Coordinates of N, CA and C in Angstrom, one line a residue:
M952 N 11.1 -22.2 8.8 CA 11.8 -21.7 7.6 C 12.4 -22.8 6.8
N953 N 12.3 -22.7 5.5 CA 12.8 -23.8 4.6 C 14.3 -23.6 4.4
K954 N 15.1 -24.3 5.1 CA 16.6 -24.2 5.1 C 17.2 -24.6 3.7
K955 N 16.4 -25.4 2.9 CA 16.9 -25.8 1.6 C 17.1 -24.6 0.7
R956 N 16.4 -23.5 0.9 CA 16.5 -22.4 0.0 C 17.3 -21.3 0.6
S957 N 18.0 -21.6 1.7 CA 18.8 -20.6 2.4 C 20.1 -20.3 1.6
Y958 N 20.6 -19.1 1.7 CA 21.9 -18.7 1.1 C 23.1 -19.3 1.9
G959 N 22.7 -19.6 3.2 CA 23.7 -20.2 4.1 C 24.9 -19.2 4.4
E960 N 24.6 -17.9 4.5 CA 25.6 -16.9 4.8 C 25.2 -16.2 6.1
G961 N 26.2 -15.7 6.8 CA 26.0 -14.9 8.0 C 25.7 -13.5 7.7
C962 N 25.7 -13.0 6.5 CA 25.5 -11.7 6.1 C 24.0 -11.3 6.4
P963 N 23.6 -10.2 7.1 CA 22.3 -9.9 7.3 C 21.4 -9.7 6.0
V964 N 22.1 -9.2 5.0 CA 21.4 -9.0 3.7 C 20.9 -10.3 3.2
S965 N 21.8 -11.3 3.2 CA 21.5 -12.6 2.6 C 20.4 -13.3 3.5
H966 N 20.5 -13.0 4.8 CA 19.5 -13.6 5.7 C 18.1 -13.0 5.5
A967 N 18.1 -11.7 5.2 CA 16.8 -11.0 4.9 C 16.2 -11.6 3.6
L968 N 17.1 -11.9 2.6 CA 16.6 -12.5 1.4 C 16.1 -13.9 1.6
D969 N 16.7 -14.6 2.6 CA 16.2 -15.9 3.0 C 14.8 -15.8 3.5
L970 N 14.5 -14.7 4.2 CA 13.2 -14.5 4.8 C 12.1 -14.0 3.9
V971 N 12.5 -13.0 3.1 CA 11.4 -12.3 2.3 C 11.8 -12.2 0.8
G972 N 12.8 -13.0 0.4 CA 13.3 -12.9 -1.0 C 12.5 -13.7 -2.0
E973 N 11.6 -14.5 -1.5 CA 10.8 -15.3 -2.5 C 9.9 -14.4 -3.3
R974 N 9.6 -14.8 -4.5 CA 8.7 -14.1 -5.4 C 7.3 -13.9 -4.7
W975 N 6.8 -12.7 -4.7 CA 5.6 -12.2 -4.2 C 5.6 -11.9 -2.7
A976 N 6.6 -12.3 -2.0 CA 6.7 -12.1 -0.5 C 6.6 -10.6 -0.1
L977 N 7.4 -9.8 -0.7 CA 7.4 -8.4 -0.3 C 6.1 -7.7 -0.9
L978 N 5.6 -8.2 -1.9 CA 4.3 -7.6 -2.5 C 3.2 -7.9 -1.6
V979 N 3.2 -9.1 -0.9 CA 2.2 -9.4 0.1 C 2.3 -8.4 1.3
V980 N 3.5 -8.1 1.7 CA 3.8 -7.1 2.7 C 3.2 -5.8 2.3
R981 N 3.5 -5.4 1.1 CA 3.0 -4.1 0.5 C 1.5 -4.0 0.6
E982 N 0.8 -5.1 0.3 CA -0.7 -5.1 0.2 C -1.3 -5.1 1.6
L983 N -0.5 -5.4 2.7 CA -1.0 -5.4 4.0 C -0.5 -4.2 4.9
L984 N 0.3 -3.3 4.3 CA 0.8 -2.2 5.1 C -0.3 -1.2 5.5
L985 N -1.4 -1.1 4.7 CA -2.4 -0.1 5.1 C -3.5 -0.7 5.9
G986 N -3.4 -2.0 6.2 CA -4.4 -2.7 7.0 C -4.7 -4.1 6.6
P987 N -5.4 -4.9 7.4 CA -5.6 -6.3 7.2 C -6.4 -6.5 5.9
K988 N -6.3 -7.7 5.3 CA -7.0 -8.1 4.1 C -7.4 -9.6 4.2
R989 N -8.5 -10.0 3.6 CA -8.8 -11.3 3.4 C -8.0 -11.9 2.2
F990 N -8.0 -13.3 2.1 CA -7.3 -13.9 1.1 C -7.7 -13.5 -0.3
R991 N -9.0 -13.4 -0.5 CA -9.5 -13.0 -1.8 C -9.2 -11.6 -2.2
D992 N -9.1 -10.7 -1.2 CA -8.7 -9.3 -1.5 C -7.2 -9.3 -1.8
L993 N -6.4 -10.1 -1.2 CA -5.0 -10.2 -1.5 C -4.8 -10.8 -3.0
K994 N -5.6 -11.8 -3.3 CA -5.6 -12.4 -4.6 C -6.0 -11.4 -5.7
D995 N -7.0 -10.5 -5.4 CA -7.4 -9.5 -6.3 C -6.3 -8.5 -6.6
G996 N -5.6 -8.1 -5.5 CA -4.5 -7.2 -5.6 C -3.2 -7.7 -6.3
L997 N -3.0 -9.0 -6.1 CA -1.8 -9.7 -6.6 C -2.3 -10.7 -7.7
C998 N -3.0 -10.2 -8.7 CA -3.7 -11.0 -9.7 C -2.7 -11.9 -10.5
G999 N -1.4 -11.6 -10.5 CA -0.5 -12.5 -11.2 C 0.0 -13.7 -10.4
A1000 N -0.4 -13.7 -9.1 CA 0.0 -14.8 -8.3 C -1.1 -15.9 -8.2
S1001 N -0.8 -17.1 -8.4 CA -1.8 -18.2 -8.4 C -2.2 -18.3 -6.9
S1002 N -3.4 -19.0 -6.7 CA -3.8 -19.2 -5.4 C -2.9 -20.1 -4.6
N1003 N -2.3 -21.1 -5.2 CA -1.3 -21.9 -4.6 C -0.1 -21.2 -4.1
I1004 N 0.5 -20.4 -5.0 CA 1.7 -19.6 -4.7 C 1.4 -18.6 -3.5
L1005 N 0.2 -17.9 -3.6 CA -0.1 -17.0 -2.6 C -0.3 -17.7 -1.2
T1006 N -0.9 -18.8 -1.3 CA -1.1 -19.6 0.0 C 0.3 -20.0 0.6
M1007 N 1.2 -20.3 -0.3 CA 2.6 -20.7 0.2 C 3.2 -19.5 0.8
R1008 N 3.1 -18.3 0.1 CA 3.8 -17.1 0.6 C 3.2 -16.7 2.0
L1009 N 1.9 -16.8 2.1 CA 1.2 -16.4 3.3 C 1.7 -17.3 4.5
R1010 N 1.7 -18.6 4.2 CA 2.2 -19.6 5.2 C 3.6 -19.3 5.6
D1011 N 4.5 -19.0 4.6 CA 5.9 -18.8 4.9 C 6.0 -17.5 5.8
L1012 N 5.3 -16.5 5.4 CA 5.5 -15.2 6.1 C 4.9 -15.3 7.5
E1013 N 3.8 -16.1 7.7 CA 3.3 -16.4 9.0 C 4.2 -17.2 9.9
E1014 N 4.9 -18.1 9.3 CA 5.8 -19.0 10.0 C 7.0 -18.2 10.5
I1015 N 7.5 -17.2 9.8 CA 8.6 -16.5 10.3 C 8.2 -15.3 11.1
G1016 N 6.9 -15.0 11.3 CA 6.5 -13.9 12.1 C 6.3 -12.6 11.5
V1017 N 6.3 -12.5 10.2 CA 6.0 -11.3 9.5 C 4.5 -10.9 9.5
L1018 N 3.7 -11.9 9.4 CA 2.2 -11.6 9.5 C 1.6 -12.7 10.3
R1019 N 0.3 -12.4 10.6 CA -0.5 -13.4 11.4 C -1.8 -13.5 10.8
K1020 N -2.5 -14.6 11.0 CA -3.8 -14.9 10.5 C -4.8 -15.0 11.7
Y1021 N -5.9 -14.4 11.6 CA -6.9 -14.5 12.6 C -8.3 -14.5 12.0
R1022 N -9.3 -14.9 12.7 CA -10.7 -15.0 12.2 C -11.4 -13.8 12.6
A1023 N -11.9 -13.0 11.7 CA -12.6 -11.8 11.9 C -14.1 -12.1 12.1
G1024 N -14.8 -11.2 12.8 CA -16.2 -11.4 13.0 C -16.9 -10.6 11.9
A1025 N -18.3 -10.5 12.1 CA -19.1 -9.8 11.1 C -18.6 -8.3 11.0
P1026 N -18.7 -7.7 9.8 CA -19.3 -8.3 8.5 C -18.3 -9.1 7.7
V1027 N -17.0 -9.2 8.1 CA -16.1 -10.0 7.3 C -16.3 -11.5 7.5
S1028 N -16.3 -11.9 8.7 CA -16.6 -13.3 9.1 C -15.7 -14.3 8.3
G1029 N -14.5 -14.3 8.6 CA -13.6 -15.3 7.9 C -12.1 -15.0 8.3
P1030 N -11.2 -15.8 7.7 CA -9.8 -15.5 8.0 C -9.3 -14.2 7.4
V1031 N -8.5 -13.5 8.2 CA -7.9 -12.2 7.7 C -6.4 -12.2 8.1
Y1032 N -5.7 -11.6 7.2 CA -4.2 -11.5 7.4 C -3.8 -10.1 7.7
E1033 N -2.9 -10.0 8.7 CA -2.4 -8.6 9.0 C -0.9 -8.8 9.4
L1034 N -0.2 -7.7 9.2 CA 1.2 -7.7 9.5 C 1.5 -7.6 11.0
T1035 N 2.5 -8.2 11.5 CA 3.0 -8.1 12.9 C 3.7 -6.7 13.0
E1036 N 4.1 -6.4 14.2 CA 4.9 -5.1 14.3 C 6.2 -5.3 13.6
W1037 N 6.8 -6.5 13.6 CA 8.1 -6.7 12.9 C 7.8 -6.6 11.4
G1038 N 6.7 -7.2 10.9 CA 6.4 -7.1 9.5 C 6.2 -5.7 9.0
R1039 N 5.5 -4.8 9.9 CA 5.3 -3.4 9.5 C 6.6 -2.7 9.4
S1040 N 7.6 -3.1 10.1 CA 8.9 -2.4 10.1 C 9.6 -2.6 8.7
L1041 N 9.0 -3.4 7.8 CA 9.5 -3.5 6.5 C 9.1 -2.3 5.6
E1042 N 8.3 -1.4 6.1 CA 7.8 -0.3 5.3 C 8.9 0.6 4.7
P1043 N 9.9 1.0 5.6 CA 10.9 1.9 5.0 C 11.8 1.1 4.0
V1044 N 11.9 -0.2 4.1 CA 12.6 -1.0 3.2 C 11.9 -1.0 1.8
L1045 N 10.6 -1.1 1.8 CA 9.9 -1.1 0.5 C 9.9 0.3 -0.1
F1046 N 9.8 1.4 0.7 CA 10.0 2.7 0.2 C 11.3 3.0 -0.4
A1047 N 12.4 2.4 0.3 CA 13.7 2.6 -0.3 C 13.9 1.9 -1.6
L1048 N 13.3 0.7 -1.7 CA 13.4 -0.1 -2.9 C 12.7 0.7 -4.0
G1049 N 11.5 1.2 -3.7 CA 10.8 2.0 -4.7 C 11.5 3.2 -5.2
D1050 N 12.1 4.0 -4.2 CA 12.9 5.1 -4.6 C 14.1 4.8 -5.5
W1051 N 14.7 3.6 -5.2 CA 15.8 3.1 -6.0 C 15.4 2.7 -7.4
A1052 N 14.2 2.1 -7.5 CA 13.8 1.5 -8.8 C 13.3 2.6 -9.8
V1053 N 12.9 3.8 -9.3 CA 12.4 4.8 -10.2 C 13.5 5.3 -11.2
A1054 N 14.7 5.0 -10.8 CA 15.8 5.4 -11.7 C 16.2 4.4 -12.7
S1055 N 15.5 3.2 -12.7 CA 15.7 2.1 -13.6 C 15.3 2.5 -15.0
P1056 N 16.1 2.2 -16.0 CA 15.7 2.5 -17.4 C 14.7 1.5 -17.9
F1057 N 14.5 0.4 -17.1 CA 13.5 -0.6 -17.5 C 12.2 -0.5 -16.8
W1058 N 12.0 0.5 -16.0 CA 10.7 0.7 -15.3 C 9.6 1.2 -16.2
D1059 N 8.5 0.4 -16.3 CA 7.4 0.8 -17.1 C 6.4 1.6 -16.1
R1060 N 6.5 2.9 -16.1 CA 5.7 3.7 -15.2 C 4.2 3.6 -15.5
H1061 N 3.8 3.2 -16.7 CA 2.4 3.1 -17.2 C 1.8 1.7 -17.0
A1062 N 2.6 0.8 -16.4 CA 2.0 -0.5 -16.2 C 1.0 -0.4 -15.0
P1063 N 0.1 -1.4 -14.9 CA -0.9 -1.3 -13.9 C -0.3 -1.3 -12.5
S1064 N -1.1 -0.6 -11.6 CA -0.7 -0.5 -10.2 C -1.9 -0.9 -9.3
T1065 N -1.6 -1.5 -8.2 CA -2.7 -1.8 -7.2 C -3.1 -0.5 -6.5
V1066 N -4.3 -0.5 -6.0 CA -4.7 0.7 -5.2 C -3.8 0.9 -4.0
D1067 N -3.4 -0.1 -3.3 CA -2.6 0.0 -2.2 C -1.2 0.6 -2.6
S1068 N -0.7 0.1 -3.7 CA 0.6 0.6 -4.1 C 0.6 2.1 -4.4
L1069 N -0.6 2.6 -5.0 CA -0.8 4.0 -5.3 C -0.8 4.8 -4.0
L1070 N -1.6 4.3 -3.0 CA -1.7 5.0 -1.8 C -0.3 5.1 -1.1
L1071 N 0.5 4.0 -1.1 CA 1.8 4.1 -0.6 C 2.7 5.0 -1.3
S1072 N 2.6 5.1 -2.6 CA 3.3 6.1 -3.4 C 3.0 7.5 -2.9
L1073 N 1.7 7.7 -2.6 CA 1.2 9.0 -2.2 C 1.8 9.4 -0.8
R1074 N 1.9 8.3 0.1 CA 2.4 8.6 1.4 C 3.9 8.8 1.3
S1075 N 4.6 8.1 0.4 CA 6.0 8.3 0.2 C 6.3 9.8 -0.3
Q1076 N 5.5 10.3 -1.2 CA 5.6 11.6 -1.7 C 5.3 12.6 -0.5
A1077 N 4.4 12.3 0.4 CA 4.0 13.2 1.4 C 5.2 13.6 2.3
Q1078 N 6.2 12.7 2.5 CA 7.3 13.0 3.4 C 8.1 14.2 2.9
Y1079 N 8.1 14.4 1.6 CA 8.8 15.6 1.1 C 8.0 16.8 1.2
V1080 N 6.7 16.7 1.1 CA 5.8 17.8 1.3 C 5.8 18.3 2.7
F1081 N 5.8 17.4 3.7 CA 5.8 17.8 5.1 C 7.1 18.3 5.5
A1082 N 8.2 17.7 4.9 CA 9.5 18.2 5.2 C 9.6 19.7 4.8
A1083 N 8.9 20.1 3.8 CA 8.9 21.5 3.4 C 8.0 22.4 4.2
G1084 N 7.3 21.8 5.2 CA 6.5 22.6 6.1 C 5.1 22.9 5.6
A1085 N 4.4 21.9 5.0 CA 3.1 22.2 4.5 C 2.1 22.4 5.6
P1086 N 1.4 23.6 5.6 CA 0.6 24.0 6.8 C -0.8 23.3 6.7
V1087 N -0.9 22.0 6.7 CA -2.2 21.4 6.7 C -2.3 20.4 7.8
A1088 N -3.5 20.2 8.3 CA -3.8 19.2 9.3 C -5.3 18.8 9.3
G1089 N -5.6 17.6 9.4 CA -7.0 17.2 9.4 C -7.1 15.7 8.9
T1090 N -8.4 15.3 8.7 CA -8.7 14.0 8.2 C -9.5 14.0 6.9
C1091 N -9.1 13.1 6.0 CA -9.8 13.0 4.7 C -10.3 11.6 4.5
D1092 N -11.5 11.5 4.1 CA -12.1 10.2 3.7 C -11.9 10.1 2.2
M1093 N -11.1 9.0 1.8 CA -10.8 8.8 0.4 C -11.4 7.6 -0.1
R1094 N -12.2 7.7 -1.2 CA -12.8 6.5 -1.9 C -12.2 6.3 -3.2
I1095 N -11.5 5.2 -3.4 CA -10.9 4.8 -4.7 C -11.7 3.6 -5.2
D1096 N -12.5 3.8 -6.2 CA -13.4 2.7 -6.7 C -14.2 2.2 -5.5
D1097 N -14.1 0.9 -5.1 CA -14.8 0.4 -4.0 C -14.0 0.4 -2.7
D1098 N -12.8 0.9 -2.7 CA -12.0 0.9 -1.5 C -12.1 2.2 -0.8
R1099 N -12.1 2.1 0.6 CA -12.2 3.3 1.4 C -10.9 3.4 2.3
F1100 N -10.4 4.6 2.4 CA -9.2 4.9 3.2 C -9.4 6.2 4.1
T1101 N -8.8 6.2 5.2 CA -8.7 7.4 6.0 C -7.3 8.0 5.9
L1102 N -7.2 9.2 5.5 CA -5.9 9.9 5.5 C -5.9 10.9 6.6
R1103 N -4.9 10.8 7.4 CA -4.7 11.8 8.6 C -3.5 12.6 8.3
F1104 N -3.7 13.9 8.2 CA -2.6 14.8 8.0 C -2.2 15.4 9.4
G1105 N -1.0 15.4 9.7 CA -0.5 15.9 11.0 C 0.9 16.4 11.0
D1106 N 1.4 16.8 12.2 CA 2.7 17.4 12.3 C 3.8 16.4 11.8
T1107 N 3.5 15.1 12.0 CA 4.5 14.1 11.7 C 4.4 13.5 10.3
G1108 N 3.5 14.0 9.5 CA 3.3 13.6 8.2 C 1.9 13.0 7.9
L1109 N 1.8 12.1 6.9 CA 0.6 11.5 6.5 C 0.5 10.1 6.9
D1110 N -0.7 9.8 7.6 CA -0.9 8.4 7.9 C -2.1 7.9 7.1
I1111 N -2.1 6.7 6.5 CA -3.2 6.2 5.7 C -3.6 4.8 6.3
A1112 N -4.9 4.6 6.5 CA -5.4 3.3 7.0 C -6.6 2.9 6.1
R1113 N -6.7 1.6 6.0 CA -7.9 1.1 5.2 C -9.1 1.1 6.1
A1114 N -9.8 2.2 6.1 CA -11.0 2.4 7.0 C -11.8 3.6 6.5
V1115 N -13.0 3.7 6.9 CA -13.9 4.8 6.6 C -13.6 5.9 7.6
A1116 N -13.4 7.1 7.2 CA -13.0 8.2 8.1 C -14.3 8.7 8.9
Y1117 N -14.1 9.0 10.2 CA -15.2 9.5 11.0 C -15.1 11.0 11.0
E1118 N -16.2 11.6 10.6 CA -16.3 13.1 10.6 C -15.1 13.8 10.0
P1119 N -14.8 13.4 8.7 CA -13.6 14.0 8.1 C -13.8 15.5 7.7
E1120 N -12.6 16.2 7.6 CA -12.7 17.6 7.2 C -12.8 17.6 5.7
A1121 N -12.4 16.6 5.0 CA -12.4 16.6 3.5 C -12.8 15.2 3.0
T1122 N -13.3 15.2 1.7 CA -13.6 13.9 1.1 C -13.0 13.9 -0.3
F1123 N -12.7 12.7 -0.8 CA -12.0 12.6 -2.1 C -12.5 11.3 -2.7
M1124 N -13.0 11.4 -4.0 CA -13.5 10.3 -4.7 C -13.0 10.2 -6.1
T1125 N -12.4 9.1 -6.5 CA -11.9 8.9 -7.9 C -11.8 7.5 -8.1
D1126 N -11.2 7.1 -9.3 CA -10.9 5.7 -9.6 C -9.3 5.5 -9.6
A1127 N -8.9 4.3 -9.6 CA -7.5 4.0 -9.5 C -6.7 4.5 -10.7
G1128 N -7.3 4.5 -11.9 CA -6.6 5.0 -13.1 C -6.3 6.5 -13.0
T1129 N -7.3 7.2 -12.5 CA -7.1 8.7 -12.4 C -6.1 9.0 -11.3
L1130 N -6.2 8.3 -10.2 CA -5.2 8.5 -9.1 C -3.8 8.3 -9.6
K1131 N -3.6 7.3 -10.4 CA -2.3 7.0 -11.0 C -1.8 8.1 -11.8
T1132 N -2.6 8.7 -12.7 CA -2.2 9.8 -13.5 C -1.9 11.0 -12.7
L1133 N -2.6 11.2 -11.6 CA -2.4 12.4 -10.8 C -1.1 12.3 -10.0
I1134 N -0.8 11.1 -9.5 CA 0.4 10.9 -8.7 C 1.6 11.0 -9.7
A1135 N 1.5 10.5 -10.9 CA 2.6 10.6 -11.9 C 2.7 12.0 -12.4
G1136 N 1.8 12.9 -12.2 CA 1.8 14.2 -12.8 C 1.4 14.3 -14.2
D1137 N 0.7 13.3 -14.7 CA 0.3 13.3 -16.1 C -0.9 14.2 -16.4
E1138 N -1.6 14.5 -15.3 CA -2.7 15.5 -15.4 C -2.8 16.2 -14.1
T1139 N -3.6 17.3 -14.1 CA -3.7 18.1 -12.8 C -5.0 17.7 -12.1
L1140 N -5.1 18.0 -10.9 CA -6.3 17.8 -10.1 C -7.5 18.5 -10.7
D1141 N -7.3 19.8 -11.1 CA -8.4 20.5 -11.7 C -8.9 19.9 -13.0
D1142 N -7.9 19.4 -13.8 CA -8.3 18.7 -15.0 C -9.2 17.5 -14.8
A1143 N -8.8 16.7 -13.7 CA -9.6 15.5 -13.4 C -11.0 15.9 -12.9
I1144 N -11.0 17.0 -12.1 CA -12.3 17.4 -11.6 C -13.2 17.9 -12.7
A1145 N -12.6 18.7 -13.7 CA -13.4 19.2 -14.8 C -13.9 18.0 -15.7
A1146 N -13.2 16.9 -15.8 CA -13.6 15.8 -16.6 C -14.6 14.9 -15.9
G1147 N -14.9 15.2 -14.6 CA -15.9 14.4 -13.9 C -15.3 13.1 -13.3
R1148 N -14.0 13.0 -13.3 CA -13.4 11.7 -12.7 C -12.9 11.9 -11.3
M1149 N -13.1 13.1 -10.8 CA -12.6 13.4 -9.4 C -13.6 14.3 -8.7
K1150 N -13.9 13.9 -7.4 CA -14.8 14.8 -6.6 C -14.1 15.1 -5.3
L1151 N -14.0 16.4 -5.0 CA -13.5 16.8 -3.7 C -14.6 17.5 -2.9
G1152 N -14.5 17.4 -1.6 CA -15.4 18.1 -0.7 C -14.7 18.5 0.5
G1153 N -15.2 19.5 1.2 CA -14.7 20.0 2.4 C -13.4 20.8 2.2
D1154 N -12.4 20.6 3.1 CA -11.2 21.4 3.0 C -10.2 20.8 2.0
E1155 N -10.3 21.4 0.8 CA -9.5 20.9 -0.4 C -8.0 21.1 -0.2
R1156 N -7.6 21.9 0.8 CA -6.1 22.1 1.0 C -5.4 20.8 1.4
L1157 N -6.2 19.9 2.0 CA -5.6 18.6 2.4 C -5.0 17.8 1.3
I1158 N -5.9 17.6 0.2 CA -5.5 16.9 -0.9 C -4.6 17.7 -1.8
R1159 N -4.9 19.0 -1.9 CA -4.1 19.9 -2.8 C -2.6 20.1 -2.3
S1160 N -2.4 19.8 -1.0 CA -1.0 19.8 -0.5 C -0.2 18.6 -1.1
L1161 N -0.9 17.6 -1.5 CA -0.2 16.4 -2.0 C -0.3 16.3 -3.6
I1162 N -1.4 16.7 -4.1 CA -1.7 16.5 -5.6 C -2.0 17.9 -6.1
K1163 N -1.3 18.3 -7.2 CA -1.5 19.6 -7.8 C -2.5 19.5 -8.9

């Protein structure tokens, strides 16, 4: 850890910022919450970060134990980054920051969002749906542009992983722009289906419990 950039305080909050307060650090964590990624996939998601800066953030986060790098086999065949258990424990911190930021008068809700950030927003919303006792359970295969995700609905809430679902009860296909408007409530699920920008298959209750 680079002590030159330390706040030099014993406060846990200042120490947390020593660890993950550098620009792009928490966004790297966000992009890895749903599963491992290659460098170029991270770069595509964090298009505002230069390769040099992203390399530095990955190195720093690996050094302090938030993520690890390993070499994956076929079909990836190359270095891959994934969060450690300690790194994954940052998830509620990111959700809390997001909940806090939506009240900001400076938030541009129409600015671009990464696919992973949209899926995390969906999972954040799901906690309120399940708290209300939504009677749904099952697995959904979700395709957002070229990305594939498995959504598992259960008693404890919604789990999302970057993977193709095996024998899902439902399927969901759309693009990132449409998903963003749906999550924001700017259009309805039925409107997106009628416009041909959304395809649902199987048990539609799974998705309709989250998106109206």
